[in-house]
Amino acid sequence: MTDVIRLPALGPTGEYVSGTEATVHDVAGDLIGALALVPSVFVTRALSSLRKAQPLSAEERLSAIARAGDLFSTATVSGLSPDAYVHAVCRVSGLPVSVIHSAAQATGHRAHNVSRAVEAARPQDSVRDWRDPLTRTGRAVWVPKGEVFAVHASGLHPGGHSLWLEALALGYRVAVRPNPREPFTAHRLVAALRMAGFGTDHVVWLPTEHEAGAALLRGADLAYGGDDVIRKFSPSPKILAQEPGRSKILVTADQDWREHLDTIVDSASHHGGAGCVNATAVFVEGDAGPLASAVAERLGALPSAKPEEAAAVLPVQAVTSARALEKFLRMKAGDAKPWLGAEQVVDELGDGSAVLRPAVHEVDRPDAPQLDVELPFPCVWFAPWSRRDGMPALRETLTLTAFTEDDGLFAELVAEPTIANLHRGDWPTYWTDTGLPHEDYLATFLMRCKTVIRS
Amino acid sequence: MPTTDPLLDLPAHVRPDPDAFLQAAMEWHFNPETGSPFWLRRMKSLDFDPRKDVETHDDLRLFPNVVNELRDVPVTDLVPRGYGAEPEIVGVFESGGTTGVPKRVVCLGDWLQRFVDWCNAKLDAHGFPRDVQWLGVTPGGPHIVGKLFERSAYTHGTFGMFVDLDPRWVKKLLAAGKTDEARAYGDHVLDQVTDVLRSQDIRVMAITPALLDRVVERDELVKLINEKVSAIRWGGTHMDAASRQLYRTEVFPDTILYGHYGSTMVLGVAGERLGPAGDADCVFDPFSPYNTFSVVDPATGHNVRYGDRGQVVMHHVTKSLLLPNNVERDTAVRAEPLQGTVGDAVADIAPVEVFEDGVVIEGVY
């Protein structure tokens, strides 16, 4: 058993220990960490410090973020080596160690490319700096909408945290309220940013209970995330709330699904199948049964393992929450045809934790309510689809991968406002790259253009 | 008029022997000539004789918790007959209504006098300046805190100004999920506080911790308080140790901070124990033997050990009112009482999550 990792808050004047702690347990229920909780008054004062702080120059910010990315993936930060960090996140999130490891590498990579990522979002006719000679004849200058950005982290996958680096790059001061189940990634990233040159009053890490979390939301200009506080206060124009992904796959009749089986299986199960970019529903023009059967056979063969084992590919949770998910799935599945049913979803490891094994169900119509049920493990619903059913079944989608020869249909999908990202052919739902939007560009939310002309 | 045991009429600074006092109070409240109609009626359904069987503070647990009966008892039935035909009623006060229909108690002049004298001595001990202007950011009514503020301001201070609070409305807003409206109400209150502080020579403030948290969002208000106010009395909701430490060391470093913990239902508050500077613990001592606490295991009703957390039970035993075994909506850590006092001191108070099947809403007031 390793030592308990005690994380002080990272406040505007340095580390802060309040005396009140929240504990962090791993998937087997063992105590693994403790966070110093900060009260509302601390949050309010921290945000006030952030607001008063002078940001680094754009160049300094970008180079510091890049250095922080290197530190994050390779250095000992706050006493945690990269391996110790990966192990801790793996044990609390239950996500396979390979997933956590590659997420740590990806965070380093994204930190180096944050400039490209935000530049991709800049309206093409605007300039970044009022000193640009183009403003002498009148130009749009791309400027932040506010000064202080609050992140209410909710996901267990560490990858989500590289997104708010963009706010820091754009000149915001950032306050992060960690997910109490997996606080390590946000802490490590904030600590690395401080090591790399950001002032303690530029980026803070503030674990809070609900009330102080609300103070964090109130005191910031803009906020982003998906935790309990965000859910309570959204919708609000200053809040960008993370929603379920409900990513989908569409296979039209002109396709042989056998050629795309790898992509479909991978879309459901990549990164443990726990992400918003993992496929939740697969629509097949014609009979969905054979594809569901083939996917079930492949997913059913995935091994069960503890998350820290090299063989791990499926997520692990505490038995109690795994059983709750099983019960929820059984209730939701109803009369759907189980290819891999709820009864085989929980595979107990004997230490208080359980592997969440894939679930594959088939429903008989494209508007079945099950198709919206997104769960944090490979859980995929197959449905028949026809041109007559059209767009309604395909709406409200983070990423849709379409296998079709039909340009007209694809054009319709591109035009559909509630589909955020569209892949055609063998591009799995989780695919992304630097400079591409996730749910639109974050910078669209953070920035605006203003006319500047000067003589 | 029947004779009164002098033990029931002692000035604040003279503390009676707790057991002798308790026995005198039982004689008063359960003697048909002096007791209140409420208790004389209620006595018939007790399975013990208070005048015989209640000898020490521990025996108060023989009494049932009658507090829910105070939701509909005519308040005049609560006044002991021993006060005669013209009792000096200084207020009828109500509970917050957090857990249902409000409960009512009657406060008589002799108790208020003794209680305010005790409060003023505590203010002196904590270094509150005498004869200065006060500002109260508290409910004017129907809770006792408004009356206490007024008496404190006019006896310890010269006079007080008021910004009224309606905590019941705030609780209603929060219960309905209208956080924006609750917040707007808080802003409305703090705007008024700012106005008073800008122009008036306020040196002492009484305010709730939840509003103090909101004060910190306003740089001007923090500055005004630091410039003008030398002492803050807080109460009404809880203040966690970390916040208290931040207030004392960073937000209001030169201001005295002194906390109250109490309840309208026991017509009193406990005052923060004067500790060494920088002491993290905030222990509250009630005005024993009149207001006393027990910290108990809710399952058994027995005291928890010192240092353990339990549910707070409050008792009020004076000539003016008997209200034993009032189970409060708070939990606290049981602390050793001051020497010569009975019952428990309490520390680290926190609200219980659910109380009598209603969800407790602490509120931002």
Short mmCIF file of C-alpha atoms in Angstrom, two decimals, chain A residues 13 16-20 37-46 48 52 211 214-215 218-219 232-233 235-236, chain B residues 174 177 179-180 183 210 212-214 216-219 222 240-247 250-251 362-364:
data_model
loop_
_atom_site.label_atom_id
_atom_site.label_comp_id
_atom_site.label_asym_id
_atom_site.label_seq_id
_atom_site.Cartn_x
_atom_site.Cartn_y
_atom_site.Cartn_z
CA THR A 13 0.08 33.15 -2.68
CA TYR A 16 -2.63 26.43 1.42
CA VAL A 17 -3.79 23.84 3.94
CA SER A 18 -7.17 24.60 5.48
CA GLY A 19 -7.34 21.81 8.02
CA THR A 20 -10.42 20.34 6.37
CA LEU A 37 -10.68 21.95 1.00
CA VAL A 38 -10.89 25.74 0.80
CA PRO A 39 -13.82 27.80 2.10
CA SER A 40 -15.80 30.39 0.11
CA VAL A 41 -13.87 33.30 1.55
CA PHE A 42 -10.63 31.78 0.24
CA VAL A 43 -12.15 31.29 -3.21
CA THR A 44 -13.45 34.85 -3.36
CA ARG A 45 -10.11 36.30 -2.36
CA ALA A 46 -8.23 34.03 -4.75
CA SER A 48 -9.83 38.75 -6.68
CA LYS A 52 -5.62 41.90 -10.30
CA GLU A 211 -20.98 26.19 -1.54
CA ALA A 214 -20.67 28.23 -6.24
CA ALA A 215 -18.47 31.11 -5.09
CA ARG A 218 -19.90 33.53 -9.27
CA GLY A 219 -16.51 35.17 -9.02
CA LYS A 232 -27.08 23.69 -10.86
CA PHE A 233 -26.33 27.09 -12.36
CA PRO A 235 -27.95 27.41 -18.45
CA SER A 236 -26.26 30.76 -18.16
CA LEU B 174 -33.11 28.50 -2.00
CA GLY B 177 -33.74 26.69 -6.51
CA THR B 179 -30.28 31.06 -6.26
CA ASP B 180 -30.13 34.19 -8.40
CA ARG B 183 -28.14 36.34 -4.34
CA ALA B 210 -22.91 33.79 5.11
CA LEU B 212 -19.60 38.02 5.69
CA ASP B 213 -18.59 35.65 2.90
CA ARG B 214 -20.41 37.91 0.49
CA VAL B 216 -15.46 39.67 0.85
CA GLU B 217 -16.62 39.92 -2.76
CA ARG B 218 -16.79 43.71 -2.34
CA ASP B 219 -13.45 45.40 -1.98
CA VAL B 222 -13.93 45.19 3.17
CA ASP B 240 -15.96 26.90 9.60
CA ALA B 241 -12.52 26.99 11.20
CA ALA B 242 -10.70 27.76 7.95
CA SER B 243 -12.92 30.76 7.18
CA ARG B 244 -12.58 32.04 10.72
CA GLN B 245 -8.82 31.82 10.48
CA LEU B 246 -8.79 33.68 7.16
CA TYR B 247 -11.00 36.43 8.54
CA GLU B 250 -6.12 38.15 6.32
CA VAL B 251 -9.46 39.79 5.71
CA GLU B 362 -28.83 26.71 5.77
CA GLY B 363 -29.17 29.68 3.51
CA VAL B 364 -27.04 32.62 2.57
#
